[in-house]
mmCIF file of C-alpha atoms in Angstrom:
data_model
loop_
_atom_site.group_PDB
_atom_site.id
_atom_site.type_symbol
_atom_site.label_atom_id
_atom_site.label_comp_id
_atom_site.label_asym_id
_atom_site.label_seq_id
_atom_site.Cartn_x
_atom_site.Cartn_y
_atom_site.Cartn_z
ATOM 1 C CA UNK Q 1 105.172 64.010 -4.200
ATOM 2 C CA UNK Q 2 102.799 66.913 -4.963
ATOM 3 C CA UNK Q 3 102.996 70.824 -6.213
ATOM 4 C CA UNK Q 4 102.151 73.604 -4.061
ATOM 5 C CA UNK Q 5 102.479 77.254 -5.080
ATOM 6 C CA UNK Q 6 104.711 75.908 -8.116
ATOM 7 C CA UNK Q 7 106.958 74.048 -5.736
ATOM 8 C CA UNK Q 8 107.056 70.338 -5.328
ATOM 9 C CA UNK Q 9 106.355 68.865 -1.703
ATOM 10 C CA UNK Q 10 107.030 65.622 -0.479
ATOM 11 C CA UNK Q 11 107.007 62.555 -0.384
ATOM 12 C CA UNK Q 12 105.676 62.608 3.549
ATOM 13 C CA UNK Q 13 108.857 60.403 4.670
ATOM 14 C CA UNK Q 14 110.849 63.176 4.093
ATOM 15 C CA UNK Q 15 109.102 65.998 5.518
ATOM 16 C CA UNK Q 16 109.849 67.555 9.141
ATOM 17 C CA UNK Q 17 107.710 70.932 9.093
ATOM 18 C CA UNK Q 18 104.223 70.538 10.424
ATOM 19 C CA UNK Q 19 102.564 72.300 7.695
ATOM 20 C CA UNK Q 20 104.116 70.952 5.115
ATOM 21 C CA UNK Q 21 103.067 67.397 6.345
ATOM 22 C CA UNK Q 22 99.445 68.935 7.002
ATOM 23 C CA UNK Q 23 99.359 70.668 3.357
ATOM 24 C CA UNK Q 24 100.753 67.373 1.925
ATOM 25 C CA UNK Q 25 98.147 65.100 3.646
ATOM 26 C CA UNK Q 26 95.375 67.846 2.931
ATOM 27 C CA UNK Q 27 96.059 67.947 -0.843
ATOM 28 C CA UNK Q 28 96.288 63.878 -0.999
ATOM 29 C CA UNK Q 29 92.633 63.908 0.762
ATOM 30 C CA UNK Q 30 91.420 65.838 -2.369
ATOM 31 C CA UNK Q 31 93.425 63.852 -4.924
ATOM 32 C CA UNK Q 32 92.206 60.711 -3.401
ATOM 33 C CA UNK Q 33 88.784 61.793 -3.380
ATOM 34 C CA UNK Q 34 88.871 63.408 -7.001
ATOM 35 C CA UNK Q 35 90.355 59.823 -8.148
ATOM 36 C CA UNK Q 36 87.193 58.087 -6.696
ATOM 37 C CA UNK Q 37 84.879 60.648 -8.314
ATOM 38 C CA UNK Q 38 86.405 59.521 -11.586
ATOM 39 C CA UNK Q 39 86.213 55.762 -11.284
ATOM 40 C CA UNK Q 40 82.500 56.369 -10.674
ATOM 41 C CA UNK Q 41 82.444 58.568 -14.018
ATOM 42 C CA UNK Q 42 82.042 61.827 -12.520
ATOM 43 C CA UNK Q 43 83.242 65.380 -13.388
ATOM 44 C CA UNK Q 44 85.167 66.302 -9.784
ATOM 45 C CA UNK Q 45 84.869 69.990 -10.687
ATOM 46 C CA UNK Q 46 81.007 69.748 -10.817
ATOM 47 C CA UNK Q 47 80.892 67.300 -7.897
ATOM 48 C CA UNK Q 48 79.196 68.407 -4.414
ATOM 49 C CA UNK Q 49 81.674 67.567 -1.578
ATOM 50 C CA UNK Q 50 79.839 67.094 1.693
ATOM 51 C CA UNK Q 51 82.172 67.095 4.725
ATOM 52 C CA UNK Q 52 81.857 67.606 8.703
ATOM 53 C CA UNK Q 53 83.617 70.922 8.956
ATOM 54 C CA UNK Q 54 83.532 72.617 12.253
ATOM 55 C CA UNK Q 55 83.921 76.089 13.254
ATOM 56 C CA UNK Q 56 87.376 75.559 15.278
ATOM 57 C CA UNK Q 57 88.821 73.988 11.689
ATOM 58 C CA UNK Q 58 88.311 76.818 10.296
ATOM 59 C CA UNK Q 59 89.177 79.414 12.860
ATOM 60 C CA UNK Q 60 92.548 77.487 13.347
ATOM 61 C CA UNK Q 61 92.843 77.492 9.553
ATOM 62 C CA UNK Q 62 92.970 81.131 9.518
ATOM 63 C CA UNK Q 63 89.856 80.965 7.366
ATOM 64 C CA UNK Q 64 88.996 84.698 6.213
ATOM 65 C CA UNK Q 65 85.210 83.485 6.073
ATOM 66 C CA UNK Q 66 84.705 83.137 9.604
ATOM 67 C CA UNK Q 67 87.061 86.198 11.052
ATOM 68 C CA UNK Q 68 88.124 89.050 9.263
ATOM 69 C CA UNK Q 69 91.333 89.128 11.466
ATOM 70 C CA UNK Q 70 91.672 84.826 11.788
ATOM 71 C CA UNK Q 71 95.254 83.898 11.956
ATOM 72 C CA UNK Q 72 96.331 80.420 10.939
ATOM 73 C CA UNK Q 73 97.225 77.903 13.773
ATOM 74 C CA UNK Q 74 97.435 74.935 11.712
ATOM 75 C CA UNK Q 75 96.134 74.163 8.221
ATOM 76 C CA UNK Q 76 93.315 71.635 8.449
ATOM 77 C CA UNK Q 77 92.611 68.985 5.501
ATOM 78 C CA UNK Q 78 88.991 70.088 4.883
ATOM 79 C CA UNK Q 79 90.350 73.820 4.445
ATOM 80 C CA UNK Q 80 92.866 73.616 2.026
ATOM 81 C CA UNK Q 81 93.119 75.970 -0.899
ATOM 82 C CA UNK Q 82 91.535 73.506 -3.301
ATOM 83 C CA UNK Q 83 88.421 73.110 -1.027
ATOM 84 C CA UNK Q 84 88.384 77.121 -0.792
ATOM 85 C CA UNK Q 85 88.102 77.178 -4.304
ATOM 86 C CA UNK Q 86 85.207 74.889 -4.435
ATOM 87 C CA UNK Q 87 83.603 76.482 -1.650
ATOM 88 C CA UNK Q 88 83.482 79.490 -3.508
ATOM 89 C CA UNK Q 89 81.849 77.861 -6.492
ATOM 90 C CA UNK Q 90 79.112 76.679 -3.788
ATOM 91 C CA UNK Q 91 80.220 73.179 -4.281
ATOM 92 C CA UNK Q 92 80.892 72.519 -0.861
ATOM 93 C CA UNK Q 93 77.725 71.102 1.426
ATOM 94 C CA UNK Q 94 79.174 71.752 5.169
ATOM 95 C CA UNK Q 95 75.789 71.771 7.369
ATOM 96 C CA UNK Q 96 77.870 71.918 10.581
ATOM 97 C CA UNK Q 97 80.378 74.638 9.913
ATOM 98 C CA UNK Q 98 79.073 77.172 12.007
ATOM 99 C CA UNK Q 99 79.062 74.519 15.310
ATOM 100 C CA UNK Q 100 81.612 73.587 17.909
ATOM 101 C CA UNK Q 101 82.190 69.709 19.062
ATOM 102 C CA UNK Q 102 79.822 70.202 21.895
ATOM 103 C CA UNK Q 103 77.034 71.654 19.870
ATOM 104 C CA UNK Q 104 77.210 68.912 17.350
ATOM 105 C CA UNK Q 105 77.291 66.447 20.192
ATOM 106 C CA UNK Q 106 74.379 68.273 21.601
ATOM 107 C CA UNK Q 107 72.205 67.776 17.937
ATOM 108 C CA UNK Q 108 73.673 64.058 18.140
ATOM 109 C CA UNK Q 109 71.900 63.374 21.292
ATOM 110 C CA UNK Q 110 68.388 65.090 19.954
ATOM 111 C CA UNK Q 111 68.468 62.897 17.482
ATOM 112 C CA UNK Q 112 68.923 59.825 19.249
ATOM 113 C CA UNK Q 113 72.196 58.772 18.173
ATOM 114 C CA UNK Q 114 74.086 56.015 19.942
ATOM 115 C CA UNK Q 115 75.985 57.838 23.080
ATOM 116 C CA UNK Q 116 79.357 55.714 21.908
ATOM 117 C CA UNK Q 117 78.789 57.701 18.579
ATOM 118 C CA UNK Q 118 77.833 60.943 19.899
ATOM 119 C CA UNK Q 119 80.606 61.000 22.344
ATOM 120 C CA UNK Q 120 83.375 59.637 20.201
ATOM 121 C CA UNK Q 121 86.596 61.046 20.353
ATOM 122 C CA UNK Q 122 87.880 63.036 17.752
ATOM 123 C CA UNK Q 123 90.750 62.094 15.511
ATOM 124 C CA UNK Q 124 92.664 64.726 13.335
ATOM 125 C CA UNK Q 125 92.394 64.356 9.704
ATOM 126 C CA UNK Q 126 96.277 64.197 9.132
ATOM 127 C CA UNK Q 127 96.033 61.098 11.528
ATOM 128 C CA UNK Q 128 99.216 59.658 13.215
ATOM 129 C CA UNK Q 129 101.186 62.168 10.647
ATOM 130 C CA UNK Q 130 100.920 65.087 13.249
ATOM 131 C CA UNK Q 131 101.424 62.605 16.176
ATOM 132 C CA UNK Q 132 105.112 61.597 15.188
ATOM 133 C CA UNK Q 133 106.800 64.507 15.800
ATOM 134 C CA UNK Q 134 109.651 64.323 13.000
ATOM 135 C CA UNK Q 135 113.288 65.744 13.407
ATOM 136 C CA UNK Q 136 116.464 65.711 11.456
ATOM 137 C CA UNK Q 137 119.840 66.641 13.338
ATOM 138 C CA UNK Q 138 120.254 68.524 16.756
ATOM 139 C CA UNK Q 139 117.984 71.358 16.285
ATOM 140 C CA UNK Q 140 119.543 74.563 17.726
ATOM 141 C CA UNK Q 141 118.606 76.686 21.229
ATOM 142 C CA UNK Q 142 119.017 80.055 20.730
ATOM 143 C CA UNK Q 143 121.043 81.918 23.627
ATOM 144 C CA UNK Q 144 118.099 84.216 23.577
ATOM 145 C CA UNK Q 145 115.394 81.470 24.515
ATOM 146 C CA UNK Q 146 117.760 79.659 27.035
ATOM 147 C CA UNK Q 147 117.922 83.108 28.773
ATOM 148 C CA UNK Q 148 114.225 83.836 28.655
ATOM 149 C CA UNK Q 149 113.693 80.222 29.636
ATOM 150 C CA UNK Q 150 116.049 80.165 32.288
ATOM 151 C CA UNK Q 151 114.266 83.568 33.678
ATOM 152 C CA UNK Q 152 111.248 82.090 34.127
ATOM 153 C CA UNK Q 153 112.718 78.617 35.589
ATOM 154 C CA UNK Q 154 114.251 80.304 38.372
ATOM 155 C CA UNK Q 155 110.787 82.577 39.214
ATOM 156 C CA UNK Q 156 108.265 79.537 39.040
ATOM 157 C CA UNK Q 157 110.061 76.052 39.745
ATOM 158 C CA UNK Q 158 111.368 75.040 42.902
ATOM 159 C CA UNK Q 159 114.704 73.570 43.445
ATOM 160 C CA UNK Q 160 113.179 70.174 44.145
ATOM 161 C CA UNK Q 161 112.461 69.626 40.257
ATOM 162 C CA UNK Q 162 114.951 69.262 37.357
ATOM 163 C CA UNK Q 163 113.654 70.888 34.350
ATOM 164 C CA UNK Q 164 115.116 71.612 30.634
ATOM 165 C CA UNK Q 165 114.259 73.241 27.521
ATOM 166 C CA UNK Q 166 114.538 70.471 24.860
ATOM 167 C CA UNK Q 167 115.362 70.567 21.916
ATOM 168 C CA UNK Q 168 112.035 69.704 20.084
ATOM 169 C CA UNK Q 169 109.388 72.317 18.976
ATOM 170 C CA UNK Q 170 105.329 71.943 18.674
ATOM 171 C CA UNK Q 171 102.747 74.170 17.821
ATOM 172 C CA UNK Q 172 100.899 76.393 20.333
ATOM 173 C CA UNK Q 173 98.278 78.968 20.278
ATOM 174 C CA UNK Q 174 99.885 82.239 22.142
ATOM 175 C CA UNK Q 175 97.871 85.908 22.194
ATOM 176 C CA UNK Q 176 95.643 84.634 19.229
ATOM 177 C CA UNK Q 177 98.341 83.705 16.943
ATOM 178 C CA UNK Q 178 100.338 80.339 16.158
ATOM 179 C CA UNK Q 179 103.393 79.727 18.020
ATOM 180 C CA UNK Q 180 106.265 77.046 17.336
ATOM 181 C CA UNK Q 181 108.123 76.652 20.231
ATOM 182 C CA UNK Q 182 110.310 74.572 22.347
ATOM 183 C CA UNK Q 183 109.004 71.377 24.799
ATOM 184 C CA UNK Q 184 109.815 72.399 28.353
ATOM 185 C CA UNK Q 185 110.525 68.884 30.539
ATOM 186 C CA UNK Q 186 109.934 68.996 34.010
ATOM 187 C CA UNK Q 187 111.345 66.134 36.292
ATOM 188 C CA UNK Q 188 110.413 65.300 39.868
ATOM 189 C CA UNK Q 189 109.982 62.197 41.814
ATOM 190 C CA UNK Q 190 108.062 60.253 38.731
ATOM 191 C CA UNK Q 191 104.522 59.341 40.230
ATOM 192 C CA UNK Q 192 105.420 58.850 43.655
ATOM 193 C CA UNK Q 193 104.321 61.501 45.984
ATOM 194 C CA UNK Q 194 103.704 63.872 42.903
ATOM 195 C CA UNK Q 195 102.497 67.405 43.857
ATOM 196 C CA UNK Q 196 100.207 67.581 40.931
ATOM 197 C CA UNK Q 197 98.490 70.894 42.098
ATOM 198 C CA UNK Q 198 101.956 72.166 41.788
ATOM 199 C CA UNK Q 199 102.818 70.471 38.773
ATOM 200 C CA UNK Q 200 99.767 72.050 37.314
ATOM 201 C CA UNK Q 201 100.965 75.547 38.638
ATOM 202 C CA UNK Q 202 104.288 75.136 37.092
ATOM 203 C CA UNK Q 203 103.099 74.151 33.643
ATOM 204 C CA UNK Q 204 100.770 76.918 33.579
ATOM 205 C CA UNK Q 205 103.534 79.599 34.939
ATOM 206 C CA UNK Q 206 106.677 78.848 32.589
ATOM 207 C CA UNK Q 207 105.083 78.773 29.165
ATOM 208 C CA UNK Q 208 103.353 81.976 29.931
ATOM 209 C CA UNK Q 209 106.148 83.898 31.282
ATOM 210 C CA UNK Q 210 108.654 83.031 28.618
ATOM 211 C CA UNK Q 211 108.726 83.312 24.813
ATOM 212 C CA UNK Q 212 110.886 80.359 24.696
ATOM 213 C CA UNK Q 213 108.601 77.865 25.061
ATOM 214 C CA UNK Q 214 104.474 76.737 24.736
ATOM 215 C CA UNK Q 215 104.482 73.018 26.229
ATOM 216 C CA UNK Q 216 105.557 71.148 29.086
ATOM 217 C CA UNK Q 217 105.821 67.586 29.833
ATOM 218 C CA UNK Q 218 106.308 65.905 33.159
ATOM 219 C CA UNK Q 219 108.429 62.568 33.403
ATOM 220 C CA UNK Q 220 106.203 59.744 35.031
ATOM 221 C CA UNK Q 221 108.724 57.041 34.967
ATOM 222 C CA UNK Q 222 110.670 57.156 38.139
ATOM 223 C CA UNK Q 223 114.862 57.159 38.373
ATOM 224 C CA UNK Q 224 115.196 59.501 35.540
ATOM 225 C CA UNK Q 225 118.087 62.003 35.605
ATOM 226 C CA UNK Q 226 118.008 64.991 33.281
ATOM 227 C CA UNK Q 227 121.381 66.314 34.184
ATOM 228 C CA UNK Q 228 123.226 64.514 31.384
ATOM 229 C CA UNK Q 229 120.784 66.505 28.902
ATOM 230 C CA UNK Q 230 117.917 65.748 26.572
ATOM 231 C CA UNK Q 231 119.127 65.002 23.182
ATOM 232 C CA UNK Q 232 117.299 64.877 19.948
ATOM 233 C CA UNK Q 233 117.919 62.253 17.021
ATOM 234 C CA UNK Q 234 116.739 62.195 13.413
ATOM 235 C CA UNK Q 235 113.036 60.325 12.759
ATOM 236 C CA UNK Q 236 110.944 60.944 9.490
ATOM 237 C CA UNK Q 237 107.824 59.120 9.163
ATOM 238 C CA UNK Q 238 108.499 55.130 9.117
ATOM 239 C CA UNK Q 239 106.558 52.077 9.544
ATOM 240 C CA UNK Q 240 108.452 50.689 12.380
ATOM 241 C CA UNK Q 241 107.782 53.723 14.480
ATOM 242 C CA UNK Q 242 104.340 54.243 13.470
ATOM 243 C CA UNK Q 243 103.530 50.694 14.428
ATOM 244 C CA UNK Q 244 105.271 51.289 17.930
ATOM 245 C CA UNK Q 245 103.034 54.427 18.026
ATOM 246 C CA UNK Q 246 99.911 52.966 17.318
ATOM 247 C CA UNK Q 247 100.527 50.152 20.053
ATOM 248 C CA UNK Q 248 101.582 52.550 23.074
ATOM 249 C CA UNK Q 249 98.464 54.851 21.787
ATOM 250 C CA UNK Q 250 96.288 51.869 22.262
ATOM 251 C CA UNK Q 251 97.654 51.179 25.476
ATOM 252 C CA UNK Q 252 97.051 54.975 26.528
ATOM 253 C CA UNK Q 253 93.690 55.325 25.094
ATOM 254 C CA UNK Q 254 92.049 52.120 26.571
ATOM 255 C CA UNK Q 255 93.567 52.626 30.271
ATOM 256 C CA UNK Q 256 92.223 55.962 30.403
ATOM 257 C CA UNK Q 257 88.667 55.492 29.230
ATOM 258 C CA UNK Q 258 86.823 58.099 31.464
ATOM 259 C CA UNK Q 259 83.750 60.274 30.809
ATOM 260 C CA UNK Q 260 85.389 63.372 32.296
ATOM 261 C CA UNK Q 261 88.207 63.244 29.581
ATOM 262 C CA UNK Q 262 87.621 64.796 26.023
ATOM 263 C CA UNK Q 263 90.226 63.310 24.404
ATOM 264 C CA UNK Q 264 93.591 60.932 25.089
ATOM 265 C CA UNK Q 265 96.284 59.800 22.900
ATOM 266 C CA UNK Q 266 100.044 59.294 22.413
ATOM 267 C CA UNK Q 267 102.695 61.306 20.875
ATOM 268 C CA UNK Q 268 105.881 59.857 19.599
ATOM 269 C CA UNK Q 269 108.822 62.103 20.441
ATOM 270 C CA UNK Q 270 112.477 61.874 18.829
ATOM 271 C CA UNK Q 271 114.244 62.617 22.118
ATOM 272 C CA UNK Q 272 115.703 60.941 25.048
ATOM 273 C CA UNK Q 273 118.299 60.794 27.627
ATOM 274 C CA UNK Q 274 119.657 57.277 26.849
ATOM 275 C CA UNK Q 275 117.131 56.192 24.126
ATOM 276 C CA UNK Q 276 115.951 58.066 20.952
ATOM 277 C CA UNK Q 277 112.239 57.739 21.457
ATOM 278 C CA UNK Q 278 110.051 59.318 24.422
ATOM 279 C CA UNK Q 279 106.078 59.060 24.610
ATOM 280 C CA UNK Q 280 104.325 62.225 25.971
ATOM 281 C CA UNK Q 281 100.646 61.413 26.878
ATOM 282 C CA UNK Q 282 97.953 63.824 26.182
ATOM 283 C CA UNK Q 283 94.472 63.920 28.040
ATOM 284 C CA UNK Q 284 92.312 66.977 27.386
ATOM 285 C CA UNK Q 285 89.109 68.259 29.039
ATOM 286 C CA UNK Q 286 87.477 70.439 27.253
ATOM 287 C CA UNK Q 287 83.685 71.345 25.780
ATOM 288 C CA UNK Q 288 84.655 73.151 22.318
ATOM 289 C CA UNK Q 289 88.323 72.612 21.801
ATOM 290 C CA UNK Q 290 88.871 76.084 21.235
ATOM 291 C CA UNK Q 291 90.074 75.942 24.961
ATOM 292 C CA UNK Q 292 90.933 73.255 27.139
ATOM 293 C CA UNK Q 293 92.826 71.893 30.225
ATOM 294 C CA UNK Q 294 95.139 69.133 30.991
ATOM 295 C CA UNK Q 295 92.863 66.491 32.742
ATOM 296 C CA UNK Q 296 93.732 66.298 36.574
ATOM 297 C CA UNK Q 297 95.730 63.296 38.332
ATOM 298 C CA UNK Q 298 93.613 62.499 41.154
ATOM 299 C CA UNK Q 299 90.516 64.365 40.098
ATOM 300 C CA UNK Q 300 90.282 62.929 36.632
ATOM 301 C CA UNK Q 301 92.942 60.673 36.618
ATOM 302 C CA UNK Q 302 93.520 58.305 39.092
ATOM 303 C CA UNK Q 303 97.531 57.805 39.614
ATOM 304 C CA UNK Q 304 97.179 54.058 39.542
ATOM 305 C CA UNK Q 305 96.186 54.498 35.790
ATOM 306 C CA UNK Q 306 99.428 56.347 35.156
ATOM 307 C CA UNK Q 307 101.604 53.561 37.045
ATOM 308 C CA UNK Q 308 99.771 51.110 34.869
ATOM 309 C CA UNK Q 309 100.833 52.643 31.633
ATOM 310 C CA UNK Q 310 104.457 53.177 32.585
ATOM 311 C CA UNK Q 311 104.810 49.919 34.183
ATOM 312 C CA UNK Q 312 103.560 48.324 30.601
ATOM 313 C CA UNK Q 313 105.739 50.629 28.691
ATOM 314 C CA UNK Q 314 108.907 50.132 30.395
ATOM 315 C CA UNK Q 315 108.129 46.226 30.528
ATOM 316 C CA UNK Q 316 106.869 45.841 26.630
ATOM 317 C CA UNK Q 317 108.347 48.934 24.815
ATOM 318 C CA UNK Q 318 112.170 48.869 25.995
ATOM 319 C CA UNK Q 319 112.755 51.657 22.789
ATOM 320 C CA UNK Q 320 110.919 54.056 24.704
ATOM 321 C CA UNK Q 321 112.877 56.328 27.182
ATOM 322 C CA UNK Q 322 110.926 59.077 28.675
ATOM 323 C CA UNK Q 323 107.116 58.856 29.423
ATOM 324 C CA UNK Q 324 106.072 62.228 29.909
ATOM 325 C CA UNK Q 325 102.574 63.927 30.630
ATOM 326 C CA UNK Q 326 101.484 66.984 28.537
ATOM 327 C CA UNK Q 327 100.501 69.060 31.545
ATOM 328 C CA UNK Q 328 99.810 72.100 29.087
ATOM 329 C CA UNK Q 329 96.389 73.686 28.625
ATOM 330 C CA UNK Q 330 95.121 75.213 25.463
ATOM 331 C CA UNK Q 331 96.608 77.875 25.410
ATOM 332 C CA UNK Q 332 99.373 78.297 25.319
ATOM 333 C CA UNK Q 333 99.575 74.639 23.592
ATOM 334 C CA UNK Q 334 97.210 73.105 20.992
ATOM 335 C CA UNK Q 335 95.512 70.020 21.894
ATOM 336 C CA UNK Q 336 97.599 68.328 18.901
ATOM 337 C CA UNK Q 337 101.402 68.752 18.936
ATOM 338 C CA UNK Q 338 101.376 69.596 15.388
#
């Protein structure tokens, strides 16, 4: 538990809100660093902190030093208030702070750094804390959101699909502003005879024409029926679900090793039709991570790769209900879900 703005925050196992989780983890990052300084008999307030901050970190954190009109999308651990205060005193060394990820990789290659390191996928500062979507109770979907969503569905989703607004929200970026809106779930025939061009078109059209959702997941496992409704379940940060997420994430990242894909990972969601947990796969193609598109099945990802992942999850992780593919670009979604 830490104090933020005069109020106690934490522990992490009690938090639901993604910004609160990021604030706690970011401040703990500084506390651990300060404790390490103390063990070395260093005065942390007079010690330089060197970190690999990139420009997208500062832009998404709404840092006024990089933009006079920056709006906070999500707080990054390397730009919490205590870091900003140290930066103002000239105590933070950030050689990359005006660069994007593609530029850093270019420099790495110029320096002769091994390609395995130069092209290594990023991992978020808050780690799995922002890849396990926490929830308490049954989130309310307002009548206004349902009406807005239904209107977009009627216009852009063919009748052969099932589509629902889910009682789960994630972070997005819409019109250069942060959004925290519902997930939409699209269900067709699973992987069999899936029209991926049409699916991606639906995923672009629906979030861009409603204020209710900012992200869409397509159900990969066959035989699922959304008509019974998607329900949300209580989930806080806990070892059992984190261990499950690590195993599923390893399966996903090991199966989708592809030079065309910039980042691949799994997200744990506390929703389901018959179960309490579902998984979303994120595979994004981008250069600078400021904008990006989902990897295209048949172009960047082979259908057989998804078939293998779904088969392995269904065989080895019976607690997982839906296996979804996040088919949303950035914008309107962010790469990470929180």
